C-alpha positions as a Markdown table, in Angstrom:
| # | Residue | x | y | z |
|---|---|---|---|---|
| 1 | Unk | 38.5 | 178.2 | 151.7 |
| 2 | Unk | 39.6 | 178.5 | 155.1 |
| 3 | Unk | 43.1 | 177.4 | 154.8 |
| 4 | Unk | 43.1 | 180.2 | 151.4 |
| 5 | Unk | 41.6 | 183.3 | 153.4 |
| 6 | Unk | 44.0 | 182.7 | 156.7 |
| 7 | Unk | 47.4 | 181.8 | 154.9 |
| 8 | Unk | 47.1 | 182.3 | 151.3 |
| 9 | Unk | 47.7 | 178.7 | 150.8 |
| 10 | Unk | 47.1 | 175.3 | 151.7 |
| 11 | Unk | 48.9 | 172.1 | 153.0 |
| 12 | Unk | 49.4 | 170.5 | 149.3 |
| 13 | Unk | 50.4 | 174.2 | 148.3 |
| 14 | Unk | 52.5 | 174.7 | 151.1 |
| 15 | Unk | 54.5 | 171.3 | 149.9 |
| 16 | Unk | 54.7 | 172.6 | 146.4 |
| 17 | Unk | 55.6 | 175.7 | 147.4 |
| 18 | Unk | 53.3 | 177.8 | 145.2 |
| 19 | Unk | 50.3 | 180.2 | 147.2 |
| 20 | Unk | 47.0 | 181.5 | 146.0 |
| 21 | Unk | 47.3 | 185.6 | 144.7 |
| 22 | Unk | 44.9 | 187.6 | 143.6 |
| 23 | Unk | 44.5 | 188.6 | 140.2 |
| 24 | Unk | 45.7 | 192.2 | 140.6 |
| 25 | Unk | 48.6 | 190.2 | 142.4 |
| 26 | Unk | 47.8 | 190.8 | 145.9 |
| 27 | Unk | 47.2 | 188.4 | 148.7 |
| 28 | Unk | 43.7 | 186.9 | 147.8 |
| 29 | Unk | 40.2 | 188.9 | 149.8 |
| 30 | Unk | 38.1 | 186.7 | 152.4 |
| 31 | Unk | 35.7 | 186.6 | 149.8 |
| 32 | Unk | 38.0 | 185.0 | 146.7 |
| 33 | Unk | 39.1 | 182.6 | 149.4 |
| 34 | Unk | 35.8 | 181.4 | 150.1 |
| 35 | Unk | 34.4 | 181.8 | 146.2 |
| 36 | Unk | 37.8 | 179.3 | 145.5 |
| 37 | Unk | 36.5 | 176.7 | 148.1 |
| 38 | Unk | 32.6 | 176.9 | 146.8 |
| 39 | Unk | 35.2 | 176.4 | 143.2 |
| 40 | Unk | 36.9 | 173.4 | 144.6 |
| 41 | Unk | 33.5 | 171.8 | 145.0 |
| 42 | Unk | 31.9 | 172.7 | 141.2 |
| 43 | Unk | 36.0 | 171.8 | 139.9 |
| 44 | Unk | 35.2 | 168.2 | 142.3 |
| 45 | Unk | 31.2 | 167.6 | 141.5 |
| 46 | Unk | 32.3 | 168.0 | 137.7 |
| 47 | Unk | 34.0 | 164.2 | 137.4 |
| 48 | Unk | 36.9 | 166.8 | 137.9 |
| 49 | Unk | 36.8 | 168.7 | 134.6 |
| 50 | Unk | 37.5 | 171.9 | 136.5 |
| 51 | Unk | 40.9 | 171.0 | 137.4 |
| 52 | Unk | 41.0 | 169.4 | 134.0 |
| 53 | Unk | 40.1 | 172.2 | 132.1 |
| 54 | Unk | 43.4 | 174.6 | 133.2 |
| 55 | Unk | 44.7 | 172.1 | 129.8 |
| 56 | Unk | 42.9 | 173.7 | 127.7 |
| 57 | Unk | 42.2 | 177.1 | 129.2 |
| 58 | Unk | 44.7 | 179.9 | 127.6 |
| 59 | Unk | 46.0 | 181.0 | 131.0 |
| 60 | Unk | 46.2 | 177.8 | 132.6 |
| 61 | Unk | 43.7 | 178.7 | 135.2 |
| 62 | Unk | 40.7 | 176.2 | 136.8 |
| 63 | Unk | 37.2 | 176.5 | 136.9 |
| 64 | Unk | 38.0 | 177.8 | 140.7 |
| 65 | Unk | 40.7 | 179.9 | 139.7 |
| 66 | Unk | 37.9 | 181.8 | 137.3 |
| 67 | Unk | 35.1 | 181.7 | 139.5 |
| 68 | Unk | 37.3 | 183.4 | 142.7 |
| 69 | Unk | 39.4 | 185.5 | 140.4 |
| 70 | Unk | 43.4 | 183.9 | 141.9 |
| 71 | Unk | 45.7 | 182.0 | 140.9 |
| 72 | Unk | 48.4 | 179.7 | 142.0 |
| 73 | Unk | 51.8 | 181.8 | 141.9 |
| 74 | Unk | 55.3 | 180.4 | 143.4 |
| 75 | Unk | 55.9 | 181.8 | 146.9 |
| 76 | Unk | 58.4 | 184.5 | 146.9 |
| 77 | Unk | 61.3 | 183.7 | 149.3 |
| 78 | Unk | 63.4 | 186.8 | 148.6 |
| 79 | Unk | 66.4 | 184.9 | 147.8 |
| 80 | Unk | 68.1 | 186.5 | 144.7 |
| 81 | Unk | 69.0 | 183.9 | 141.8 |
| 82 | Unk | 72.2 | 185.4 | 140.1 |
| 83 | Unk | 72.8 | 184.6 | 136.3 |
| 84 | Unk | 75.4 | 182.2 | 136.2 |
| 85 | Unk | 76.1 | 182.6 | 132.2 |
């Protein structure tokens, strides 16, 4: 939760390259950040069916995705990807 409410992200997320937003697309409130930890512990305690269920869930999102109200978005660098066709 800590790592989510300073930086947006974690280490693991920082090495895929992906940070935590907001629903409404924004960076994430202190509060979602430390809902998504509390979430990272029911997701854990569960034999790990919260990360699990994002298989089955229609939006791909985790049991601590739903209960903070984020989700995992690719970090914007800014770079501009032409279309090579």
């Amino acid at each position: 939760g800590l790592f989510t409410a300073l930086r947006q992200t974690t280490p693991g997320l920082i090495w895929m390259r992906l940070e935590v937003r907001s629903l409404d697309g924004g960076p994430p409130r202190v509060s979602q950040a430390l809902w998504r930890g509390i979430g990272y512990l029911v997701s854990a305690g569960s034999l790990l069916l919260g990360f699990l269920w994002a298989v089955i869930d229609e939006d791909n999102l985790t049991w601590h995705d739903r209960i903070s109200d984020t989700f995992l978005s690719p970090v914007d660098t800014g770079e501009i990807v032409e279309n090579t066709e």
